[in-house]
Coordinates of C-alpha atoms and ligand atoms in Angstrom, one line a residue:
V1 CA 0.5 9.3 2.0
W2 CA 1.9 12.4 3.4
A3 CA 5.5 12.9 4.2
A4 CA 6.2 15.0 7.2
K5 CA 9.4 16.6 6.1
A6 CA 7.9 18.1 2.9
W7 CA 4.8 19.1 4.8
R8 CA 6.8 20.8 7.4
E9 CA 8.9 22.6 4.9
G10 CA 5.7 24.0 3.3
D11 CA 6.1 22.0 0.1
P12 CA 3.3 19.6 0.2
G13 CA 2.4 19.6 -3.5
G14 CA 5.7 20.1 -5.2
T15 CA 7.5 16.8 -4.9
R16 CA 5.1 14.3 -6.0
A17 CA 6.4 11.3 -7.9
G18 CA 5.0 8.8 -10.3
R19 CA 3.0 8.9 -13.4
R20 CA -0.7 9.6 -13.7
P21 CA -2.9 6.6 -14.2
R22 CA -4.0 5.7 -17.7
A23 CA -7.2 7.5 -18.6
G24 CA -10.2 5.4 -17.5
S25 CA -7.9 3.2 -15.3
V26 CA -7.6 3.0 -11.6
P27 CA -4.3 3.9 -9.9
T28 CA -2.4 0.8 -9.1
G29 CA -0.6 3.2 -6.8
F30 CA 2.8 3.1 -5.5
L31 CA 4.4 0.9 -8.1
D32 CA 4.1 3.6 -10.6
V33 CA 7.1 5.1 -8.7
D34 CA 10.4 4.0 -10.1
V35 CA 12.1 2.8 -6.9
T36 CA 14.8 0.8 -8.7
S37 CA 16.8 3.8 -10.0
A38 CA 18.3 6.7 -8.0
P39 CA 17.8 6.6 -4.3
L40 CA 14.2 7.4 -3.7
A41 CA 13.5 10.4 -1.5
L42 CA 10.5 9.2 0.5
E43 CA 9.5 12.9 0.7
C44 CA 8.5 12.3 -3.0
L45 CA 6.0 9.6 -2.1
Y46 CA 2.7 11.3 -2.4
T47 CA -0.2 9.5 -3.8
P48 CA 0.9 9.7 -7.4
W49 CA -2.6 10.1 -8.8
A50 CA -3.4 13.1 -6.8
P51 CA -2.7 16.0 -9.1
G52 CA -2.7 19.6 -8.2
T53 CA -2.9 21.6 -5.0
D54 CA -5.6 23.7 -3.6
S55 CA -5.3 27.4 -3.0
D56 CA -3.4 26.8 0.3
G57 CA -0.9 24.6 -1.4
A58 CA -2.3 21.4 0.1
P59 CA -2.6 18.3 -2.0
T60 CA -6.1 17.5 -3.5
P61 CA -6.4 13.8 -3.5
Q62 CA -10.2 14.2 -4.2
D63 CA -9.1 14.6 -7.8
C64 CA -9.2 10.8 -8.1
P65 CA -11.8 9.6 -5.6
R66 CA -12.9 6.1 -5.0
V67 CA -9.5 4.4 -5.2
F68 CA -6.6 5.0 -2.8
S69 CA -4.6 2.2 -4.6
A70 CA -5.8 -0.8 -6.5
G71 CA -2.7 -2.6 -5.2
L72 CA 0.0 -4.0 -7.3
D73 CA -0.3 -3.7 -11.0
L74 CA -1.5 -7.1 -12.1
T75 CA -0.3 -6.5 -15.7
E76 CA 3.2 -6.5 -14.3
M77 CA 2.6 -10.0 -13.0
C78 CA 1.0 -11.6 -16.0
G79 CA 2.5 -12.8 -19.3
R80 CA 6.0 -11.4 -18.6
N81 CA 9.4 -13.1 -18.2
P82 CA 11.2 -14.2 -15.0
A83 CA 13.7 -11.4 -15.2
H84 CA 10.9 -8.9 -15.3
Y85 CA 9.1 -10.5 -12.3
A86 CA 12.4 -10.5 -10.4
E87 CA 13.0 -6.8 -11.0
Y88 CA 9.4 -5.9 -10.3
W89 CA 9.4 -7.8 -7.0
K90 CA 12.7 -6.2 -5.9
A91 CA 11.0 -2.8 -6.5
V92 CA 8.0 -3.8 -4.4
Q93 CA 10.3 -4.9 -1.5
E94 CA 12.3 -1.8 -1.8
L95 CA 9.4 0.5 -1.6
W96 CA 7.9 -1.3 1.3
L97 CA 11.1 -1.4 3.2
R98 CA 11.8 2.4 2.7
T99 CA 8.2 3.2 3.7
Y100 CA 8.1 0.9 6.6
L101 CA 11.5 2.0 8.0
S102 CA 11.2 5.7 7.2
S103 CA 12.1 8.0 10.0
L104 CA 9.5 10.4 8.8
V105 CA 5.9 10.5 10.1
L106 CA 3.7 9.0 7.5
V107 CA -0.1 9.4 7.6
A108 CA -2.2 7.5 5.1
A109 CA -5.3 9.5 4.0
I110 CA -7.3 6.7 2.5
N111 CA -9.9 8.2 0.2
G112 CA -10.9 5.1 -1.7
A113 CA -10.6 1.4 -2.1
C114 CA -7.4 0.0 -0.6
P115 CA -6.8 -3.7 -1.4
A116 CA -3.7 -5.8 -1.2
G117 CA -0.6 -3.8 -2.2
G118 CA -2.5 -0.6 -1.4
C119 CA -3.2 -1.9 2.1
I120 CA 0.3 -2.9 2.6
I121 CA 1.6 0.6 1.9
A122 CA -1.1 2.1 4.2
L123 CA 0.0 -0.4 6.9
A124 CA 3.6 0.9 6.5
C125 CA 2.5 4.3 7.5
D126 CA 2.3 5.3 11.2
C127 CA -1.4 6.1 11.1
R128 CA -4.4 5.5 8.8
V129 CA -7.4 7.7 8.3
L130 CA -10.2 6.1 6.2
A131 CA -13.1 7.8 4.5
D132 CA -16.4 6.6 5.7
N133 CA -17.9 5.1 2.5
P134 CA -19.1 1.5 2.5
K135 CA -17.4 1.0 -0.9
Y136 CA -14.0 1.8 0.5
H137 CA -12.8 -1.6 1.5
I138 CA -9.4 -2.3 2.9
G139 CA -7.4 -5.5 3.4
L140 CA -5.3 -8.3 1.9
N141 CA -7.5 -10.1 -0.7
E142 CA -4.7 -12.1 -2.4
T143 CA -6.4 -15.5 -2.0
L144 CA -9.3 -14.3 -4.0
L145 CA -6.9 -13.7 -6.9
G146 CA -5.6 -17.3 -6.4
I147 CA -2.3 -16.1 -4.9
T148 CA -0.8 -16.0 -1.5
A149 CA 0.2 -12.9 0.5
P150 CA 3.9 -12.8 0.9
F151 CA 5.1 -13.4 4.5
W152 CA 6.0 -9.8 5.0
F153 CA 2.6 -8.6 4.1
K154 CA 1.3 -11.2 6.6
D155 CA 3.7 -9.9 9.2
A156 CA 2.5 -6.3 8.8
Y157 CA -1.1 -7.5 9.1
V158 CA -0.4 -9.5 12.2
N159 CA 1.4 -6.6 13.8
T160 CA -1.6 -4.4 13.2
I161 CA -4.7 -6.5 13.8
G162 CA -3.3 -9.6 15.6
H163 CA -2.9 -13.3 14.7
R164 CA -6.4 -14.6 14.8
A165 CA -8.0 -11.7 12.9
S166 CA -5.2 -12.0 10.3
E167 CA -5.5 -15.7 10.0
Q168 CA -9.2 -15.4 9.2
A169 CA -9.0 -12.3 7.0
L170 CA -6.0 -13.7 5.0
Q171 CA -7.6 -17.1 4.3
L172 CA -10.9 -15.5 3.3
G173 CA -9.2 -12.7 1.4
Y174 CA -11.5 -10.4 3.3
L175 CA -11.8 -6.8 2.5
F176 CA -13.0 -4.8 5.5
P177 CA -15.6 -2.0 5.1
P178 CA -14.7 1.1 7.2
S179 CA -16.7 0.3 10.3
E180 CA -15.1 -3.1 10.6
A181 CA -11.6 -1.9 9.6
L182 CA -11.9 0.5 12.6
Q183 CA -13.2 -2.1 14.9
V184 CA -10.3 -4.6 14.1
G185 CA -7.7 -1.8 14.3
L186 CA -6.7 -1.9 10.6
V187 CA -7.3 1.9 10.5
D188 CA -7.1 4.4 13.3
Q189 CA -9.9 6.8 12.3
V190 CA -13.0 6.7 10.0
V191 CA -14.3 10.1 9.1
P192 CA -16.6 11.6 6.6
E193 CA -15.1 11.8 3.2
D194 CA -14.6 15.6 3.1
Q195 CA -12.7 15.4 6.4
V196 CA -10.1 12.8 5.5
L197 CA -7.3 15.3 4.6
S198 CA -7.9 17.7 7.6
T199 CA -8.0 14.7 9.9
A200 CA -4.8 13.3 8.4
L201 CA -3.2 16.8 9.0
S202 CA -4.3 16.9 12.6
E203 CA -2.9 13.4 13.1
M204 CA 0.4 14.5 11.5
A205 CA 0.5 17.5 13.9
R206 CA 0.0 15.2 16.8
W207 CA 2.8 12.9 15.8
L208 CA 5.1 15.7 14.9
A209 CA 4.6 17.3 18.4
V210 CA 6.7 14.4 19.9
P211 CA 10.5 15.0 19.9
D212 CA 11.7 13.6 16.6
H213 CA 14.7 11.6 17.9
A214 CA 12.7 9.8 20.6
R215 CA 9.9 9.1 18.2
Q216 CA 12.3 7.9 15.4
L217 CA 14.2 5.6 17.8
T218 CA 11.0 4.2 19.1
K219 CA 9.6 3.6 15.6
N220 CA 12.7 1.7 14.6
M221 CA 12.7 -0.3 17.8
M222 CA 9.1 -1.4 17.1
R223 CA 9.6 -2.1 13.4
K224 CA 13.2 -3.5 13.1
A225 CA 12.5 -7.2 13.7
T226 CA 9.8 -7.3 11.0
A227 CA 11.9 -5.4 8.4
D228 CA 15.0 -7.5 9.3
R229 CA 13.0 -10.7 8.6
L230 CA 12.6 -9.6 5.0
L231 CA 16.1 -8.0 4.7
R232 CA 17.6 -11.3 5.7
Q233 CA 15.9 -13.2 2.9
R234 CA 15.3 -10.7 0.2
D235 CA 16.8 -12.8 -2.6
A236 CA 15.0 -16.0 -1.5
D237 CA 11.8 -14.0 -1.4
I238 CA 12.4 -12.8 -5.0
Q239 CA 13.1 -16.4 -6.1
N240 CA 9.9 -17.6 -4.3
F241 CA 7.9 -14.9 -6.0
V242 CA 9.3 -15.6 -9.4
S243 CA 8.8 -19.3 -9.3
F244 CA 5.3 -18.9 -7.8
I245 CA 4.1 -16.3 -10.3
C246 CA 5.6 -18.2 -13.3
R247 CA 3.4 -21.3 -12.5
D248 CA 0.9 -21.9 -15.3
S249 CA -1.9 -22.3 -12.8
I250 CA -1.1 -18.9 -11.1
Q251 CA -0.8 -17.1 -14.4
K252 CA -4.1 -18.6 -15.4
S253 CA -5.7 -17.4 -12.1
L254 CA -4.4 -13.9 -12.5
Q255 CA -5.6 -13.7 -16.1
V256 CA -9.1 -14.8 -15.2
Y257 CA -9.2 -12.2 -12.3
L258 CA -7.9 -9.4 -14.6
E259 CA -10.4 -10.3 -17.3
K260 CA -13.2 -10.3 -14.7
L261 CA -12.1 -6.8 -13.6
R262 CA -12.2 -5.6 -17.2
Q263 CA -15.5 -7.1 -17.9
R264 CA -17.0 -5.7 -14.7
K265 CA -16.2 -2.3 -16.1
G266 CA -18.2 -2.8 -19.2
Ligands
LIG1 C1 4.4 -19.2 -1.7 C2 5.2 -18.0 -2.2 C3 4.3 -16.9 -2.3 C4 5.1 -15.7 -2.8 C5 4.2 -14.5 -3.0 C6 3.5 -14.7 -4.3 C7 2.6 -13.9 -4.8 C8 2.1 -12.7 -4.1 C9 2.3 -11.5 -5.0 C10 1.7 -10.4 -5.0 C11 0.8 -9.9 -4.0 C12 -0.3 -9.1 -4.6 C13 -0.6 -7.9 -4.3 C14 -1.6 -7.1 -5.0 O1 -1.8 -5.9 -4.8 S1 -2.6 -7.9 -6.2 C15 -3.7 -6.6 -6.7 C16 -4.9 -6.7 -5.8 N1 -5.9 -5.7 -6.2 C17 -7.2 -6.0 -6.4 O2 -7.6 -7.1 -6.3 C18 -8.0 -4.8 -6.9 C19 -8.7 -5.1 -8.1 N2 -9.4 -3.9 -8.6 C20 -10.6 -3.6 -8.1 O3 -11.2 -4.2 -7.2 C21 -11.3 -2.3 -8.6 O4 -10.6 -2.0 -9.8 C22 -11.2 -1.1 -7.7 C23 -9.8 -0.9 -7.2 C24 -12.2 -1.3 -6.5 C25 -11.6 0.1 -8.5 O5 -12.9 -0.1 -9.1 P1 -13.4 0.8 -10.3 O6 -14.8 0.4 -10.5 O7 -13.2 2.2 -9.9 O8 -12.4 0.5 -11.5 P2 -12.4 -0.7 -12.4 O9 -12.7 -2.0 -11.7 O10 -13.4 -0.4 -13.5 O11 -11.0 -0.8 -13.0 C26 -10.5 0.1 -14.1 C27 -9.4 -0.5 -14.8 O12 -8.3 -0.8 -13.9 C28 -7.9 -2.2 -14.0 N3 -7.4 -2.6 -12.7 C29 -8.0 -2.6 -11.6 N4 -7.2 -3.1 -10.6 C30 -6.0 -3.4 -11.3 C31 -4.8 -3.9 -10.8 N5 -4.5 -4.2 -9.5 N6 -3.8 -4.1 -11.7 C32 -4.0 -3.8 -13.0 N7 -5.1 -3.3 -13.5 C33 -6.2 -3.1 -12.6 C34 -9.2 -2.8 -14.5 O13 -9.0 -4.0 -15.1 C35 -9.7 -1.7 -15.5 O14 -8.8 -1.8 -16.6 P3 -9.2 -1.3 -18.0 O15 -8.1 -1.7 -18.9 O16 -10.5 -2.1 -18.4 O17 -9.4 0.2 -17.9

């Protein structure tokens, strides 16, 4: 995710937040960023697993290919206590709201798999560029984990690909390969892998060419109702999440899923 302000100020690599993924692990992405402490400058929200800059000072997300974000960190949702789940979910809400409502131009350069929470952050951006690799699936696959996508994930999906396509994809937990993601409107461009970044930059330039105040007001006009729906019921949404995730059956499903992931690796 590129933040326009930092990019425009010529500091694309210097304000990256979040910790690097564990060795041998996939980035579970944005929730490595501590959004519960001091106000988060969205300018700091680069893909946290993209270390280094190239000779022009541009970020080099190719350093961790194959995964854009593996979504929410399932280890944060398994075997913990209700207070932990509540704090975690508040952070998820906060990050999404700040991203979704940002007045900055945000372009997602999706250079790998992008399931569930990864998809929801990409959807919060203004534009998505996906690398053309049949392994780079994107979508909301929650049902395959035995859980339900929260209503605001669903709202963002519906806003992007429409009701019928969302209904089908959500129930099936379908992850779209690039060609289908483009066809359904889940991403805006599919390009060869080595052109993701340059295409994202071109998109960024296109969006930045519009007078800022007019673009920002329009963005807010388009997004406010969806964000307000969550803002109105944040606490209830946290309580729903906690009681849902604490169920024995849900914990069991998540543990089985996580175990399968770990075994698949071996
Ligand atoms: C009615 C009221 C409802 C209220 C709402 C209630 C509930 C909803 C709550 C939450 C919504 C959930 C959102 C999510 O984002 S859930 C996460 C979804 N993500 C996935 O399903 C992706 C799973 N991962 C993969 O498919 C693959 O890992 C990958 C991303 C395609 C990458 O594949 P690769 O082969 O490169 O890596 P590995 O599979 O070998 O994985 C390496 C390593 O990482 C671990 N891991 C992978 N994903 C996660 C994850 N999301 N969280 C934690 N850990 C993950 C994997 O187990 C391996 O671990 P190891 O320890 O063995 O290194």
